[in-house]
XYZ file of C-alpha atoms in Angstrom:
324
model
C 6.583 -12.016 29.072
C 10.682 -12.297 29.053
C 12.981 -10.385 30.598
C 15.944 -9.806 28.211
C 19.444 -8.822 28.701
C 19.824 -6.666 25.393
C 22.517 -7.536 23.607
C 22.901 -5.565 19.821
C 20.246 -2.633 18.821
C 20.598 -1.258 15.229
C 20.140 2.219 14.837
C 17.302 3.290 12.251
C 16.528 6.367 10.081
C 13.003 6.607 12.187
C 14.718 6.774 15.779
C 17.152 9.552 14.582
C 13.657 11.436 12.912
C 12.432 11.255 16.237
C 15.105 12.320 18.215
C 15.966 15.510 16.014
C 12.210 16.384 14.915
C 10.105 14.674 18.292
C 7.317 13.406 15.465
C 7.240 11.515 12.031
C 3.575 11.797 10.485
C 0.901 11.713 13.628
C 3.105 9.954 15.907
C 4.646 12.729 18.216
C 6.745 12.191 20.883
C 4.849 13.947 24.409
C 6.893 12.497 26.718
C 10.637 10.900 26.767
C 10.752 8.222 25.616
C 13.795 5.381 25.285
C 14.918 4.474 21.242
C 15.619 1.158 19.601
C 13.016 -1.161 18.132
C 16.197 -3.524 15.855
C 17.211 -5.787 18.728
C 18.477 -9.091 20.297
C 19.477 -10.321 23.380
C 19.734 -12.893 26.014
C 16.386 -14.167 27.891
C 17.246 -13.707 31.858
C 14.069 -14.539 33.346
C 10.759 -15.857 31.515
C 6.931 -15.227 32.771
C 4.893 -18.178 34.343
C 3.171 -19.173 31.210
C 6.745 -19.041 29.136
C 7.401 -22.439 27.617
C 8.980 -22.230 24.479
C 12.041 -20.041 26.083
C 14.298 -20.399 29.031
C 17.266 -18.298 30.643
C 20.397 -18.293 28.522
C 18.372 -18.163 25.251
C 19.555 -16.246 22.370
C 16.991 -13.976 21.044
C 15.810 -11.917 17.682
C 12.911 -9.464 19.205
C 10.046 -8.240 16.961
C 9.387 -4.867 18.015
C 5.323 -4.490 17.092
C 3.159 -6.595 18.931
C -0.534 -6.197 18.931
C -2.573 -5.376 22.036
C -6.088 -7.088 21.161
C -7.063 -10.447 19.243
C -8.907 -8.049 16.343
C -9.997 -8.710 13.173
C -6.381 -8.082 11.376
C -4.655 -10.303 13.854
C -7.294 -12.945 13.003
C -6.679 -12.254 8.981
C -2.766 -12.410 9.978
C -2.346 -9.059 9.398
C -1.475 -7.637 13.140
C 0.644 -5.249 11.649
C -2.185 -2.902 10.887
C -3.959 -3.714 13.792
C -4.926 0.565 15.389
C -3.609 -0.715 18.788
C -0.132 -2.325 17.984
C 2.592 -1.868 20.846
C 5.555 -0.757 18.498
C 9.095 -0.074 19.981
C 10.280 3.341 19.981
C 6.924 4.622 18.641
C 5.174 6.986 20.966
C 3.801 6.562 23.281
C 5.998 3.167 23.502
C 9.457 2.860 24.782
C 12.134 1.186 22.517
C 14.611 -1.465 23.454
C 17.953 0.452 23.651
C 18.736 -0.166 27.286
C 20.699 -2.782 29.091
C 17.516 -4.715 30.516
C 14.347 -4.982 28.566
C 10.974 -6.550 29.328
C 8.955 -8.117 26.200
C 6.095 -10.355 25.038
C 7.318 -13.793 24.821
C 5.343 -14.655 21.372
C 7.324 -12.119 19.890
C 10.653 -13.495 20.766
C 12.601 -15.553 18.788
C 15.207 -18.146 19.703
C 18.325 -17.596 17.271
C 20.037 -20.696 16.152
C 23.394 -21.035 17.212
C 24.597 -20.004 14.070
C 23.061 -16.611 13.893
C 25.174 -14.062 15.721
C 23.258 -11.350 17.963
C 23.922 -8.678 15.189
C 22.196 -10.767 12.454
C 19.428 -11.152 15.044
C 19.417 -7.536 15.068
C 18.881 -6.647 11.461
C 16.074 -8.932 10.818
C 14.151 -6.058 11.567
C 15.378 -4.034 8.453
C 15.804 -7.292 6.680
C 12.005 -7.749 7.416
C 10.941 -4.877 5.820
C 12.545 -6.331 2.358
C 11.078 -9.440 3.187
C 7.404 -7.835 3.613
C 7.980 -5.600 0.710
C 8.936 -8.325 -1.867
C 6.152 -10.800 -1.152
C 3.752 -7.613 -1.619
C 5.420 -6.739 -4.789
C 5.125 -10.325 -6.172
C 8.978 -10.802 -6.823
C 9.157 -14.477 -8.272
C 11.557 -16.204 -10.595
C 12.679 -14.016 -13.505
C 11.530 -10.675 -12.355
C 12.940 -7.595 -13.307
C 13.341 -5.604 -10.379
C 13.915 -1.353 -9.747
C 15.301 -0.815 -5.750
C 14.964 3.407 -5.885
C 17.376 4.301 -2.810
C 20.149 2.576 -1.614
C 19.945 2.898 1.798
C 19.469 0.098 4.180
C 16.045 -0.239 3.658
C 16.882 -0.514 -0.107
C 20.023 -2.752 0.147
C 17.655 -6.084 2.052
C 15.244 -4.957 -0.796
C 18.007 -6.518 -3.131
C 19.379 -9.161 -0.853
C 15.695 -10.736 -0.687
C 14.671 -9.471 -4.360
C 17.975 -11.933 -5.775
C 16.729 -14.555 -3.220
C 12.959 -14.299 -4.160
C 14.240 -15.345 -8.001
C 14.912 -11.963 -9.371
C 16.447 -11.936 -12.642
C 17.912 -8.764 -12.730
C 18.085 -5.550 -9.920
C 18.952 -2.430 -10.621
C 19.232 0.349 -7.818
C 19.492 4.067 -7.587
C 20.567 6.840 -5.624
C 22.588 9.439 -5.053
C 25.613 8.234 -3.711
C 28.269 6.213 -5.333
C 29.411 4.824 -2.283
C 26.056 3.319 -1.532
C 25.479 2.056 -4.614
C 28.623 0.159 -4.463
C 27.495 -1.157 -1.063
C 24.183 -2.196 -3.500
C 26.216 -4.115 -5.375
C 28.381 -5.908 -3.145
C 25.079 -7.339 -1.777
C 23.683 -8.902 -5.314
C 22.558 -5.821 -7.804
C 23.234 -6.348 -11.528
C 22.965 -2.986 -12.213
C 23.334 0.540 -10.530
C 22.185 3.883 -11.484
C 23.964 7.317 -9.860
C 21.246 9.682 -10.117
C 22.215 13.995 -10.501
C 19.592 15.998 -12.228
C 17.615 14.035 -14.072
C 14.057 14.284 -14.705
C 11.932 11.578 -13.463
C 11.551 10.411 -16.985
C 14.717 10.287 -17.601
C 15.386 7.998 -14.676
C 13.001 5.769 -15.975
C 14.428 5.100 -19.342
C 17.644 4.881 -18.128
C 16.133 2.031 -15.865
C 14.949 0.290 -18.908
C 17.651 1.222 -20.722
C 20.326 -0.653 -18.656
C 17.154 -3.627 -17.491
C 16.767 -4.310 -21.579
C 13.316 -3.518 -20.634
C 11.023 -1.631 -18.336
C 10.904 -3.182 -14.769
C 7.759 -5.697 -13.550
C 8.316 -4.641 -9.967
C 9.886 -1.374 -8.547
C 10.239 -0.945 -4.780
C 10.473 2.587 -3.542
C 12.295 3.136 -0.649
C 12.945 7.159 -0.388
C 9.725 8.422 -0.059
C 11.073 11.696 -2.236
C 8.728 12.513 -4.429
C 10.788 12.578 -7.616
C 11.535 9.115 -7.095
C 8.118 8.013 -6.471
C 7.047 9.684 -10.030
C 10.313 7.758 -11.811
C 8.613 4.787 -10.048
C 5.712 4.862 -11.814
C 7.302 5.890 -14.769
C 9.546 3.091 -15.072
C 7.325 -0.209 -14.165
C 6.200 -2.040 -16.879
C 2.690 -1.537 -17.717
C 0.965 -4.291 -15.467
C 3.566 -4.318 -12.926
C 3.808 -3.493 -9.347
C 4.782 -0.611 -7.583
C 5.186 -0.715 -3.669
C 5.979 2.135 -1.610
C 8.280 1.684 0.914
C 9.703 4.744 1.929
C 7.916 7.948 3.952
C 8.011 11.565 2.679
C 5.291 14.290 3.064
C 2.226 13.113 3.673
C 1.217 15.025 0.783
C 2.944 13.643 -3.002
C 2.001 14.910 -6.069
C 2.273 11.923 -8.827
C 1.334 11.182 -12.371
C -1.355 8.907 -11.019
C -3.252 8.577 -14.507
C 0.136 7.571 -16.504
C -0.540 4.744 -13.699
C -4.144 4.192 -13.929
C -4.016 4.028 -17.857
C -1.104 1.120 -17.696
C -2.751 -0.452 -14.660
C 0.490 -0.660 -12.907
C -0.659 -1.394 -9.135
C 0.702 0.588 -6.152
C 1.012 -0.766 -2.882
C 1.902 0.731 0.373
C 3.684 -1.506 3.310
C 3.468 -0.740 7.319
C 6.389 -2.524 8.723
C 6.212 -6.382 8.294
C 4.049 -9.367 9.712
C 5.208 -12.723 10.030
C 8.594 -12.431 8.677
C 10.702 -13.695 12.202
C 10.971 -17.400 11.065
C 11.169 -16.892 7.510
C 14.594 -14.668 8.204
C 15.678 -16.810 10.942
C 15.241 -20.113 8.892
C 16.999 -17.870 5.940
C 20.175 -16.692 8.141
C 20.857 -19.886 9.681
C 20.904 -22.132 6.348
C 23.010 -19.405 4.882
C 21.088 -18.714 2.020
C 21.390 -14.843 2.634
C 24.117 -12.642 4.185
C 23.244 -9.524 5.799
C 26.611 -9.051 7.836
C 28.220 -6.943 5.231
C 25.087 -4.275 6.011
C 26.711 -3.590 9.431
C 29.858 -0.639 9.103
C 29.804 0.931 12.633
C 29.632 -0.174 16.040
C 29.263 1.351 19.599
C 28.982 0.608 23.320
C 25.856 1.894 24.679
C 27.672 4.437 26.355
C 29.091 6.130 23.005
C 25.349 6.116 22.076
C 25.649 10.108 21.122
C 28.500 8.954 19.255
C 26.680 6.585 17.251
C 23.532 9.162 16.556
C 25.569 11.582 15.066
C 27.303 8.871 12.984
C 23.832 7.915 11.912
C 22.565 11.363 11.397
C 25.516 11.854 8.625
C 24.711 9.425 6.547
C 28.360 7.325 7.351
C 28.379 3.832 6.719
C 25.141 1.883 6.091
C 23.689 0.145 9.799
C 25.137 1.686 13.026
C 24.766 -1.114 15.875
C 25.150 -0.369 19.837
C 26.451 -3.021 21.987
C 24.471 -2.703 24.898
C 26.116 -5.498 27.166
C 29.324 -4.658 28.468
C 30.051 -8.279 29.843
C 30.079 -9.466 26.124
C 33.482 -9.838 24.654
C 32.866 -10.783 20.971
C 33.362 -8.350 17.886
């Protein structure tokens, strides 16, 4: 294990869940329990058996790490492993705190070119990362992004990385649709009242054709049934965003066009691919990051979270650290 001094901690749609409603799904919060699973910071002290880190190391800290050597972890899939330590997921304590004690193996040293906040959001960037190689994106896809929320803006930033031909993202708000395309979509989509269907054909309509891959990342129900809807017959839909537990879906329009739908859990072996991404400036994720806080403004930077202001909210949770 490492001892970190924490450095940067991006706030996340699931810590706010848990702090206003105590549960998401069957994960319920019994006792308190400390936030923050987007983190980096600076390694302090390192365990006997620590060789590949030392004091003074920059770090990029991958929140789930699994418990037991089981049969996912041996398939490379220890993100579904049942006994997974995950930050800021009950019963396990996050990393938004000043001093933070983690497995070593799921530490990463940031280059010196990768600031702490970019260390940060390779968690969120992760979960485009994961959610894209599940999908299939390759050169010349035509991609749908439902939701443009952070989860839905790294969809596009590693979508147009993966070879995507074209993206095109929806959602609500204007504002966060022009934050979609500042980061690489072709095309945007302000959704009011339309009917799922409608969505869809305005998805091919501005695509030239219906999408191979969509990537859902509301979990709204609506927008799961436009999902389906609009991918091409023999595409791929993954589900990326959490609703009710409960959706109802036109699952036989899918069946019929075998387009496949996948679900994600988080990420799994994504650390070097972002870090090896970030520091040969391939991608840029800085433009994702609109608010920041000192630890103690923490509240603050809730609330600012809770409103929907600005797309990723970090805390600075060193107050020794002088830069921006």
């Amino acid at each position: 294990e490492v001892l970190l001094r924490m450095h940067s901690v991006g706030i996340c749609g699931s810590d706010v869940h848990y702090w206003q409603h105590g549960r998401i799904g069957d994960f319920v919060v019994k006792d308190p329990m400390v936030l923050g699973h987007e983190a980096s910071g600076t390694v302090v002290k390192v365990g006997s058996g620590v060789t590949h880190l030392k004091p003074g190391d920059r770090v990029a800290i991958e929140p789930g790490v699994p418990r037991e050597m089981d049969e996912f972890c041996k398939t490379g899939r220890y993100n579904l492993s049942p006994t997974i330590f995950f930050c800021a997921t009950p019963p396990d304590d996050g990393n938004l705190c000043r001093y933070y004690k983690h497995s070593a193996s799921y530490c990463y040293k940031l280059p010196d070119n990768v600031t702490f906040e970019e260390g940060a959001l390779i968690e969120p960037l992760s979960v485009g990362i994961h959610a894209c190689k599940r999908a299939g994106v390759t050169l010349g896809s035509k991609v749908f992004v439902s939701g443009s929320g952070p989860i839905g803006l790294v969809n596009v930033i590693v979508a147009k990385m993966m070879g995507a031909a074209a993206v095109v993202v929806t959602d609500l708000s204007a504002s966060r649709l022009q934050k979609a395309k500042e980061v690489g979509a072709d095309f945007t989509i302000q959704v009011k009242n339309e009917t799922p269907q409608e969505v869809a054909s305005k998805v091919e309509g501005v695509l030239g054709c219906m999408p191979n891959i969509t990537v859902e990342c509301t979990g709204v129900q609506a927008c799961i049934q436009a999902g389906i809807y609009a991918t091409r017959s023999g595409g791929t839909l993954v589900l990326v965003g959490l609703g009710p537990e409960m959706v109802t879906v036109p699952i036989v329009n899918a069946a019929v066009r075998e387009v496949d739908i996948r679900g994600i859990f988080r990420y799994c072996n994504t650390w070097p691919v972002a870090i090896a991404l970030l520091a040969s400036k391939r991608i840029n994720i800085k433009p994702l990051v609109t608010h920041r806080f000192p630890l103690e403004k923490a509240l603050e930077a809730f609330e600012t979270t809770k409103r929907g202001e600005g797309v990723k909210v970090m805390l600075k949770c060193d107050p020794t650290d002088q830069s921006p």
